[in-house]
Amino acid sequence: MLRKGLTLAAFGLALVAGPAMAATTQAELKDIHWSFEGPFGKFDQVQLQRGYKVYREVCSACHSMNLMYFRNLGQKGGPFYDPKYPNPNENPYVKSLAHDIQVGDIDQDTGDPVKRPATPADKFAAPFPNEVAAAASNGGKAPPDLSVMAKAREGGPAYIYSILTGFVTPPAGLTIPAGKYYNPYFPGDLSGSWTGSPDHVPQGGVIGMPPPLAPNKVTFDDKTPSTVANQARDVAAFLAWAAEPKMEERKQFGLGAMIYLVIFSVLLWFSYRRIWRNVAH
Amino acid sequence: MSGHSTYEPKTGFERWLDMRLPVIRMAYDTVLTFPTPKNLNYWWTFGGILSLCLGIQIVTGIILAMHYVPHVDYAFNSVERIMRDVNYGWLVRYIHATGASMFFLAVYIHICRNLYYGSYKAPREVLWILGCVIYLLMMATAFMGYVLPWGQMSFHGTVVITNLFGAIPVIGPSITTWLWGGFAVDDPTLNRFFSLHYLLPFVIAGVVVLHIWALHVPGNNNPTGVNVKSKEDTVPFHPYYTVKDGFAISVFLILFGFFVFWFPTALLSPDNSIPANPLVTPAHIVPEWYFLPFYAILRSIPNKLGGVIMMFSAIAVLFVLPWLDTSKVRSMRYRPTIRLYFFIFLLVCLVLGFCGAHEPAEQVIPGVTTFTLGDYDLNTMVWLSRVAALYYFAYFLLITPIMGLTETPLPVPESISEPVLSHPASGSAQAAAASNKG
Amino acid sequence: MSDTVVRTNPDPQAPGEDPNRRDFIHIVASVAALGAVGGLAWPFIDQMNPAGDTLALASIEFDLSKVVEGQQVAVKWRGKPLFVRYRTPAEIAAAVKDDHADLRDPQTDESRHKPGKPQYLILIGVCTHLGCVPNFKGGDYGGWLCPCHGSVYDTSGRIRKGPAPKNLAVPDYAFLSDTKIKVG
């Protein structure tokens, strides 16, 4: 009897867990295979390196990553991790990457604000001094911080990839304000700017970001063709890593813990059967 | 804590201590030798599982508090620092976040087991009420804990929930201002919620002690609902139930670990990875899954005060349940008619949860427009939740009292030992019922 | 839910049971439980160790040209004061002269500075007694005096008087250039 109830409960839970439909619309995200999917998935280090390059050369012009430090690039599982340098602060490649970037500091003698080359202990420098400045230079809305972007949007890296590769010419009948762009993957409600049939309002919304990627905009050090799709995929993977840098450690730890728990459960089951073997119940 | 103690101090030190502080005697009587009905099924293991959940939340919570900064400017980043820089911080934080959901999952199963087997009935009313108090405290703790990461959902969820108190006539606005410590949810609110979030689990632990105390006076109920008649009906808690609870806990931990290690963000809203911004509300304010049924009841009433009253009534009605149930039979094993209504009730709770996760005006069956009844079309979440809420209250206020008087229960066994001894092939209710009928 | 295996014989010493095997499964299960608790204890202990951001600040670079002769600059390193001292020839001579005096923690002055750089003395400015910060130019030996319990250090930072057991510690550091050091 209770078993029947359980089945009903499971069915009901599946209903509850279903995606909540919002008043806004959005095209179905592109389905991309990621190396870090699944219980054994790992980040592809070379892909992360390319992704960092895309972020550094394209995205970082407008988007901050305030939770990221240069040392993160060289930590275990990071794009530039080198087993020779378990302490990422000593990784020479990370040091030189940091050195290329100027960060703000205070002069120790005069107290004046100065610029100096970054060290691995420094945060990624933000492109704008504050949010007001960021908004003022970007049509009134500050570009969001990308540190945990892959966790902050439904779909994560697939969303990032879809947005970056999803810029299309708006369909006839859709008015897009100047300085804005149509993107079917950006959640929005376009019914107000649509002159066609109200039953066929285009999916998606208007985004303030112009299409950021272009073929060969970034030169990859390996032989990967620098297409928009590759750039988008690599930077989405990089952002997925940045949002969850301990993911590999977590899955590895989890595997061990789960194997242990299963064995433990089996042992307890036998122990339980033996203790109860002579009790009618 | 009740009955005769069979503890005999063995060593000189134990005798010495027993004269002064009989703490070993207490542990011996409550944990080791406590006579427990021998027919408890796995639904009874959730008490142990819940103790573990509370322990896990307290331990991981204390650790998180070592690294967390309760300030609007630092809260979000300090949580991310725990995830990124603190050694095993990701583990501790994901255990704590997942643990909240697991805690509620276990408590809902525990409550449903009570409802099914009539464990709240005399002489266990106080035990049941203490359980309801724990549940209320859990909800308060979970709500305040959800505020702490200071993401978008934390902030706007707090705004919505604290504004509920604004519905109270006359003093409502003063209460919300007092709760906030200002004119909006801000730093003072975060600070006090952090303080209370740290305090309440220890209050819960205190009530849990009372809960167990109240359990040990009449002893456990059991699947038959029949009182323990003799020593034949019971086994000592240890090792029989320590090992059974232990096995159940281990299986429960596998489910727990599955979420912690592979789907830690499945139960967290993506909006909460965006730092709180008082200027922008997320498109979709949804509470955590364990609050959804109550949220649906709140929204089903088109009146602010009415909604709040109904929502709190949905919890308050649990407190008086022992006096609403008129049945002489405890276990629904022998009450086939109400059992059906009970399963509908479970389904209704899930439907309420489903409605709570969706916009009120959303269509239940997409694309079907029926006719507008009052404010909304009949085929909307809000009407579904109204019907479901009606059933929720009817189950407690009408079905339970009436069925207790009108139904004809199946024959109840004389003792706990009887059904298992007379039906060696099966201990389940159907077999016993069927053969009793025949 | 329904454990269907039911025996009516409640005799715990039923024939055919090997008590050793029964004990064994319980022991293994108990050990596994202890192992699980122990395994989970480590992350909960390790979380109190220095976190990634704390470790990242563990080494600093310092420009010695900021210190003039006879002066001391204190900078914060790993949360503690780091004394960077530019010693006068007289102070160096006094330190070398005492190399073979009756020292509590015998060390030559030479071993406390980098070769060829006797003027720069780099010390962790924490009294080896109970952790207070000694004052510069105090005490009878021209070095430091700890205000808490009166430990006196000489111009090489060696303990000469008072309760402290050890000389002021010299951190790991290296010259990156003639005027720049890296500590840690």
mmCIF file of C-alpha atoms in Angstrom, chain A:
data_model
loop_
_atom_site.group_PDB
_atom_site.id
_atom_site.type_symbol
_atom_site.label_atom_id
_atom_site.label_comp_id
_atom_site.label_asym_id
_atom_site.label_seq_id
_atom_site.Cartn_x
_atom_site.Cartn_y
_atom_site.Cartn_z
ATOM 1 C CA MET A 1 0.000 0.000 0.000
ATOM 2 C CA LEU A 2 2.705 2.393 0.994
ATOM 3 C CA ARG A 3 4.639 1.329 -2.050
ATOM 4 C CA LYS A 4 1.828 2.602 -4.232
ATOM 5 C CA GLY A 5 2.006 5.865 -2.337
ATOM 6 C CA LEU A 6 5.719 6.054 -2.987
ATOM 7 C CA THR A 7 5.225 5.640 -6.714
ATOM 8 C CA LEU A 8 2.690 8.442 -6.664
ATOM 9 C CA ALA A 9 5.109 10.522 -4.636
ATOM 10 C CA ALA A 10 7.919 9.940 -7.113
ATOM 11 C CA PHE A 11 5.629 10.893 -9.952
ATOM 12 C CA GLY A 12 4.550 14.028 -8.125
ATOM 13 C CA LEU A 13 8.143 14.996 -7.354
ATOM 14 C CA ALA A 14 9.000 14.669 -11.025
ATOM 15 C CA LEU A 15 6.223 17.156 -11.738
ATOM 16 C CA VAL A 16 7.451 19.577 -9.103
ATOM 17 C CA ALA A 17 11.025 19.299 -10.312
ATOM 18 C CA GLY A 18 10.028 20.158 -13.873
ATOM 19 C CA PRO A 19 11.302 23.478 -15.144
ATOM 20 C CA ALA A 20 9.184 26.390 -14.096
ATOM 21 C CA MET A 21 7.809 28.286 -17.064
ATOM 22 C CA ALA A 22 8.464 31.982 -16.829
ATOM 23 C CA ALA A 23 6.458 34.791 -18.391
ATOM 24 C CA THR A 24 9.557 35.505 -20.463
ATOM 25 C CA THR A 25 10.554 33.292 -23.367
ATOM 26 C CA GLN A 26 13.833 31.887 -24.555
ATOM 27 C CA ALA A 27 14.836 29.512 -27.355
ATOM 28 C CA GLU A 28 15.869 26.041 -26.280
ATOM 29 C CA LEU A 29 19.581 26.098 -25.463
ATOM 30 C CA LYS A 30 22.002 24.421 -27.847
ATOM 31 C CA ASP A 31 23.023 20.981 -26.707
ATOM 32 C CA ILE A 32 26.794 20.828 -26.443
ATOM 33 C CA HIS A 33 28.854 17.941 -25.182
ATOM 34 C CA TRP A 34 31.241 19.016 -22.440
ATOM 35 C CA SER A 35 34.236 17.059 -21.241
ATOM 36 C CA PHE A 36 33.258 17.863 -17.640
ATOM 37 C CA GLU A 37 29.787 16.309 -17.823
ATOM 38 C CA GLY A 38 28.834 13.214 -15.896
ATOM 39 C CA PRO A 39 30.152 11.693 -12.689
ATOM 40 C CA PHE A 40 33.640 11.149 -14.128
ATOM 41 C CA GLY A 41 33.859 14.240 -16.338
ATOM 42 C CA LYS A 42 37.009 16.331 -16.130
ATOM 43 C CA PHE A 43 37.930 19.721 -17.518
ATOM 44 C CA ASP A 44 40.022 19.683 -20.687
ATOM 45 C CA GLN A 45 43.058 21.680 -19.628
ATOM 46 C CA VAL A 46 44.019 22.816 -23.113
ATOM 47 C CA GLN A 47 40.458 23.953 -23.708
ATOM 48 C CA LEU A 48 40.580 25.948 -20.481
ATOM 49 C CA GLN A 49 43.789 27.613 -21.675
ATOM 50 C CA ARG A 50 42.126 28.633 -24.931
ATOM 51 C CA GLY A 51 39.072 29.754 -22.979
ATOM 52 C CA TYR A 52 41.223 31.941 -20.751
ATOM 53 C CA LYS A 53 42.737 33.513 -23.836
ATOM 54 C CA VAL A 54 39.261 34.322 -25.184
ATOM 55 C CA TYR A 55 38.247 35.822 -21.844
ATOM 56 C CA ARG A 56 41.458 37.826 -21.586
ATOM 57 C CA GLU A 57 41.466 39.144 -25.139
ATOM 58 C CA VAL A 58 37.727 39.656 -25.660
ATOM 59 C CA CYS A 59 35.461 39.445 -22.618
ATOM 60 C CA SER A 60 37.710 41.170 -20.087
ATOM 61 C CA ALA A 61 37.359 44.454 -21.970
ATOM 62 C CA CYS A 62 33.901 44.824 -20.398
ATOM 63 C CA HIS A 63 33.335 41.965 -17.924
ATOM 64 C CA SER A 64 35.029 41.690 -14.568
ATOM 65 C CA MET A 65 35.796 38.410 -12.804
ATOM 66 C CA ASN A 66 36.118 39.723 -9.292
ATOM 67 C CA LEU A 67 36.301 36.370 -7.558
ATOM 68 C CA MET A 68 39.241 35.173 -9.659
ATOM 69 C CA TYR A 69 42.900 35.482 -8.716
ATOM 70 C CA PHE A 70 45.765 34.809 -11.080
ATOM 71 C CA ARG A 71 46.954 32.075 -8.735
ATOM 72 C CA ASN A 72 43.687 30.227 -9.490
ATOM 73 C CA LEU A 73 44.962 29.684 -13.040
ATOM 74 C CA GLY A 74 47.818 27.574 -11.693
ATOM 75 C CA GLN A 75 46.006 25.683 -8.942
ATOM 76 C CA LYS A 76 45.240 21.989 -9.220
ATOM 77 C CA GLY A 77 42.721 21.469 -12.002
ATOM 78 C CA GLY A 78 43.274 24.965 -13.376
ATOM 79 C CA PRO A 79 44.189 25.895 -16.968
ATOM 80 C CA PHE A 80 47.894 26.384 -16.264
ATOM 81 C CA TYR A 81 48.418 23.869 -13.473
ATOM 82 C CA ASP A 82 51.872 22.359 -13.615
ATOM 83 C CA PRO A 83 52.638 19.441 -11.269
ATOM 84 C CA LYS A 84 56.170 20.834 -10.958
ATOM 85 C CA TYR A 85 54.740 23.808 -9.094
ATOM 86 C CA PRO A 86 52.222 22.589 -6.521
ATOM 87 C CA ASN A 87 52.177 26.138 -5.126
ATOM 88 C CA PRO A 88 50.485 28.127 -7.923
ATOM 89 C CA ASN A 89 52.160 31.318 -6.721
ATOM 90 C CA GLU A 90 55.480 29.963 -7.970
ATOM 91 C CA ASN A 91 54.257 28.769 -11.350
ATOM 92 C CA PRO A 92 56.382 30.862 -13.778
ATOM 93 C CA TYR A 93 53.737 30.785 -16.497
ATOM 94 C CA VAL A 94 51.069 32.085 -14.141
ATOM 95 C CA LYS A 95 53.539 34.718 -12.943
ATOM 96 C CA SER A 96 54.148 35.927 -16.467
ATOM 97 C CA LEU A 97 50.413 35.928 -17.262
ATOM 98 C CA ALA A 98 49.863 38.038 -14.164
ATOM 99 C CA HIS A 99 52.812 40.265 -15.000
ATOM 100 C CA ASP A 100 51.180 41.231 -18.308
ATOM 101 C CA ILE A 101 48.270 42.826 -16.451
ATOM 102 C CA GLN A 102 48.426 46.116 -14.608
ATOM 103 C CA VAL A 103 46.582 46.309 -11.310
ATOM 104 C CA GLY A 104 45.971 49.238 -9.031
ATOM 105 C CA ASP A 105 47.910 49.627 -5.804
ATOM 106 C CA ILE A 106 48.925 52.257 -3.287
ATOM 107 C CA ASP A 107 52.448 53.665 -3.432
ATOM 108 C CA GLN A 108 54.112 52.640 -0.153
ATOM 109 C CA ASP A 109 55.895 55.978 0.208
ATOM 110 C CA THR A 110 53.466 58.578 -1.044
ATOM 111 C CA GLY A 111 50.109 56.837 -0.667
ATOM 112 C CA ASP A 112 49.162 57.755 -4.226
ATOM 113 C CA PRO A 113 47.234 55.276 -6.317
ATOM 114 C CA VAL A 114 49.626 53.636 -8.757
ATOM 115 C CA LYS A 115 49.577 50.847 -11.333
ATOM 116 C CA ARG A 116 51.938 47.908 -11.072
ATOM 117 C CA PRO A 117 52.241 44.527 -12.796
ATOM 118 C CA ALA A 118 50.070 41.927 -11.084
ATOM 119 C CA THR A 119 51.388 38.989 -9.069
ATOM 120 C CA PRO A 120 49.690 35.590 -8.769
ATOM 121 C CA ALA A 121 48.155 36.758 -5.474
ATOM 122 C CA ASP A 122 46.273 39.579 -7.225
ATOM 123 C CA LYS A 123 42.685 39.531 -8.396
ATOM 124 C CA PHE A 124 41.820 39.818 -12.044
ATOM 125 C CA ALA A 125 41.694 43.548 -12.712
ATOM 126 C CA ALA A 126 38.186 44.854 -13.338
ATOM 127 C CA PRO A 127 37.696 46.838 -16.567
ATOM 128 C CA PHE A 128 35.784 49.603 -14.798
ATOM 129 C CA PRO A 129 36.532 51.252 -11.462
ATOM 130 C CA ASN A 130 32.986 50.683 -10.186
ATOM 131 C CA GLU A 131 29.531 49.591 -11.210
ATOM 132 C CA VAL A 132 28.312 53.092 -12.012
ATOM 133 C CA ALA A 133 31.201 53.616 -14.401
ATOM 134 C CA ALA A 134 30.570 50.197 -15.930
ATOM 135 C CA ALA A 135 26.911 51.038 -16.482
ATOM 136 C CA ALA A 136 27.694 54.500 -17.856
ATOM 137 C CA SER A 137 30.035 53.093 -20.500
ATOM 138 C CA ASN A 138 27.657 50.310 -21.518
ATOM 139 C CA GLY A 139 24.347 51.888 -22.327
ATOM 140 C CA GLY A 140 23.110 52.144 -18.748
ATOM 141 C CA LYS A 141 23.552 48.533 -17.648
ATOM 142 C CA ALA A 142 26.761 47.179 -16.173
ATOM 143 C CA PRO A 143 28.083 44.017 -17.859
ATOM 144 C CA PRO A 144 27.655 41.247 -15.261
ATOM 145 C CA ASP A 145 30.612 39.803 -13.417
ATOM 146 C CA LEU A 146 31.587 36.460 -14.958
ATOM 147 C CA SER A 147 33.147 34.713 -11.932
ATOM 148 C CA VAL A 148 30.169 32.453 -11.275
ATOM 149 C CA MET A 149 28.239 33.143 -14.474
ATOM 150 C CA ALA A 150 28.116 29.422 -15.280
ATOM 151 C CA LYS A 151 26.197 28.868 -12.021
ATOM 152 C CA ALA A 152 24.101 32.011 -12.193
ATOM 153 C CA ARG A 153 22.099 31.169 -15.306
ATOM 154 C CA GLU A 154 19.785 28.287 -16.047
ATOM 155 C CA GLY A 155 21.748 25.934 -18.319
ATOM 156 C CA GLY A 156 25.179 27.217 -17.253
ATOM 157 C CA PRO A 157 27.848 26.740 -19.954
ATOM 158 C CA ALA A 158 25.215 25.758 -22.537
ATOM 159 C CA TYR A 159 23.539 29.110 -21.938
ATOM 160 C CA ILE A 160 26.821 30.983 -22.352
ATOM 161 C CA TYR A 161 27.596 29.089 -25.543
ATOM 162 C CA SER A 162 24.094 29.632 -26.931
ATOM 163 C CA ILE A 163 24.168 33.364 -26.238
ATOM 164 C CA LEU A 164 27.625 33.822 -27.769
ATOM 165 C CA THR A 165 26.749 31.916 -30.927
ATOM 166 C CA GLY A 166 23.078 32.908 -31.004
ATOM 167 C CA PHE A 167 23.121 36.435 -32.424
ATOM 168 C CA VAL A 168 20.874 36.471 -35.511
ATOM 169 C CA THR A 169 19.227 39.117 -37.661
ATOM 170 C CA PRO A 170 15.919 40.029 -36.012
ATOM 171 C CA PRO A 171 12.872 38.753 -37.924
ATOM 172 C CA ALA A 172 10.898 41.307 -39.928
ATOM 173 C CA GLY A 173 8.334 42.970 -37.695
ATOM 174 C CA LEU A 174 10.562 43.135 -34.640
ATOM 175 C CA THR A 175 11.869 46.556 -33.664
ATOM 176 C CA ILE A 176 15.178 46.494 -31.848
ATOM 177 C CA PRO A 177 16.242 49.738 -30.140
ATOM 178 C CA ALA A 178 19.509 51.313 -31.269
ATOM 179 C CA GLY A 179 22.536 49.918 -29.452
ATOM 180 C CA LYS A 180 20.676 46.717 -28.558
ATOM 181 C CA TYR A 181 20.794 43.321 -30.220
ATOM 182 C CA TYR A 182 18.358 40.502 -30.747
ATOM 183 C CA ASN A 183 19.289 37.148 -29.259
ATOM 184 C CA PRO A 184 16.768 34.295 -29.149
ATOM 185 C CA TYR A 185 18.610 32.663 -26.225
ATOM 186 C CA PHE A 186 18.462 35.743 -24.003
ATOM 187 C CA PRO A 187 15.356 35.464 -21.792
ATOM 188 C CA GLY A 188 12.968 38.287 -22.562
ATOM 189 C CA ASP A 189 9.476 39.277 -23.558
ATOM 190 C CA LEU A 190 9.354 40.721 -27.068
ATOM 191 C CA SER A 191 5.577 41.035 -27.387
ATOM 192 C CA GLY A 192 5.810 44.826 -26.922
ATOM 193 C CA SER A 193 8.131 45.394 -29.871
ATOM 194 C CA TRP A 194 6.526 42.864 -32.195
ATOM 195 C CA THR A 195 4.179 44.021 -34.913
ATOM 196 C CA GLY A 196 3.325 40.622 -36.365
ATOM 197 C CA SER A 197 0.756 38.098 -35.201
ATOM 198 C CA PRO A 198 0.517 37.964 -31.380
ATOM 199 C CA ASP A 199 0.551 34.160 -31.602
ATOM 200 C CA HIS A 200 4.013 34.161 -33.145
ATOM 201 C CA VAL A 201 6.022 36.498 -30.942
ATOM 202 C CA PRO A 202 9.695 35.618 -31.495
ATOM 203 C CA GLN A 203 11.425 33.835 -28.630
ATOM 204 C CA GLY A 204 14.227 35.516 -26.735
ATOM 205 C CA GLY A 205 14.982 39.109 -25.900
ATOM 206 C CA VAL A 206 17.134 42.114 -26.588
ATOM 207 C CA ILE A 207 20.608 42.105 -25.123
ATOM 208 C CA GLY A 208 22.894 45.081 -24.608
ATOM 209 C CA MET A 209 26.014 43.146 -25.572
ATOM 210 C CA PRO A 210 27.027 43.381 -29.237
ATOM 211 C CA PRO A 211 28.124 40.072 -30.796
ATOM 212 C CA PRO A 212 31.522 39.804 -29.080
ATOM 213 C CA LEU A 213 33.181 37.033 -31.079
ATOM 214 C CA ALA A 214 34.314 36.908 -34.698
ATOM 215 C CA PRO A 215 36.321 34.378 -36.705
ATOM 216 C CA ASN A 216 40.057 34.653 -35.999
ATOM 217 C CA LYS A 217 39.513 37.311 -33.346
ATOM 218 C CA VAL A 218 41.621 35.215 -30.981
ATOM 219 C CA THR A 219 44.727 33.343 -32.107
ATOM 220 C CA PHE A 220 44.837 29.932 -30.467
ATOM 221 C CA ASP A 221 48.318 28.645 -29.686
ATOM 222 C CA ASP A 222 47.368 25.097 -30.639
ATOM 223 C CA LYS A 223 46.019 24.368 -34.101
ATOM 224 C CA THR A 224 42.364 24.729 -33.086
ATOM 225 C CA PRO A 225 40.537 26.710 -35.794
ATOM 226 C CA SER A 226 39.522 30.066 -34.360
ATOM 227 C CA THR A 227 35.860 29.959 -35.302
ATOM 228 C CA VAL A 228 33.110 31.690 -33.354
ATOM 229 C CA ALA A 229 31.771 28.294 -32.254
ATOM 230 C CA ASN A 230 35.178 27.177 -30.938
ATOM 231 C CA GLN A 231 35.810 30.460 -29.172
ATOM 232 C CA ALA A 232 32.368 30.333 -27.556
ATOM 233 C CA ARG A 233 32.732 26.703 -26.527
ATOM 234 C CA ASP A 234 36.171 27.244 -25.026
ATOM 235 C CA VAL A 235 35.270 30.369 -23.096
ATOM 236 C CA ALA A 236 32.096 28.673 -21.798
ATOM 237 C CA ALA A 237 34.247 25.780 -20.553
ATOM 238 C CA PHE A 238 36.640 28.246 -18.933
ATOM 239 C CA LEU A 239 33.751 30.002 -17.189
ATOM 240 C CA ALA A 240 32.346 26.656 -16.052
ATOM 241 C CA TRP A 241 35.701 25.921 -14.463
ATOM 242 C CA ALA A 242 35.899 29.392 -12.924
ATOM 243 C CA ALA A 243 32.445 28.992 -11.383
ATOM 244 C CA GLU A 244 33.219 25.599 -9.899
ATOM 245 C CA PRO A 245 37.014 25.215 -9.678
ATOM 246 C CA LYS A 246 36.753 22.384 -7.160
ATOM 247 C CA MET A 247 34.464 20.266 -9.360
ATOM 248 C CA GLU A 248 37.090 17.630 -10.198
ATOM 249 C CA GLU A 249 38.136 17.353 -6.566
ATOM 250 C CA ARG A 250 34.456 17.027 -5.605
ATOM 251 C CA LYS A 251 33.712 14.226 -8.067
ATOM 252 C CA GLN A 252 36.857 12.362 -7.120
ATOM 253 C CA PHE A 253 36.104 12.641 -3.415
ATOM 254 C CA GLY A 254 32.504 11.653 -4.104
ATOM 255 C CA LEU A 255 33.458 8.513 -5.946
ATOM 256 C CA GLY A 256 35.534 7.311 -3.020
ATOM 257 C CA ALA A 257 32.871 8.280 -0.508
ATOM 258 C CA MET A 258 30.122 6.530 -2.447
ATOM 259 C CA ILE A 259 32.078 3.296 -2.884
ATOM 260 C CA TYR A 260 32.772 3.360 0.834
ATOM 261 C CA LEU A 261 29.127 3.964 1.672
ATOM 262 C CA VAL A 262 27.909 1.156 -0.566
ATOM 263 C CA ILE A 263 30.331 -1.313 1.011
ATOM 264 C CA PHE A 264 29.378 -0.015 4.448
ATOM 265 C CA SER A 265 25.681 -0.480 3.671
ATOM 266 C CA VAL A 266 26.256 -4.052 2.531
ATOM 267 C CA LEU A 267 28.212 -4.823 5.692
ATOM 268 C CA LEU A 268 25.481 -3.323 7.841
ATOM 269 C CA TRP A 269 22.862 -5.261 5.934
ATOM 270 C CA PHE A 270 24.564 -8.546 6.743
ATOM 271 C CA SER A 271 25.123 -7.462 10.310
ATOM 272 C CA TYR A 272 21.436 -6.545 10.518
ATOM 273 C CA ARG A 273 20.303 -9.868 9.062
ATOM 274 C CA ARG A 274 22.394 -11.787 11.552
ATOM 275 C CA ILE A 275 21.212 -9.844 14.559
ATOM 276 C CA TRP A 276 17.576 -10.197 13.553
ATOM 277 C CA ARG A 277 17.743 -13.769 12.284
ATOM 278 C CA ASN A 278 15.953 -15.310 15.236
ATOM 279 C CA VAL A 279 13.340 -12.660 15.824
ATOM 280 C CA ALA A 280 9.929 -13.039 14.263
ATOM 281 C CA HIS A 281 8.887 -9.628 13.081
#
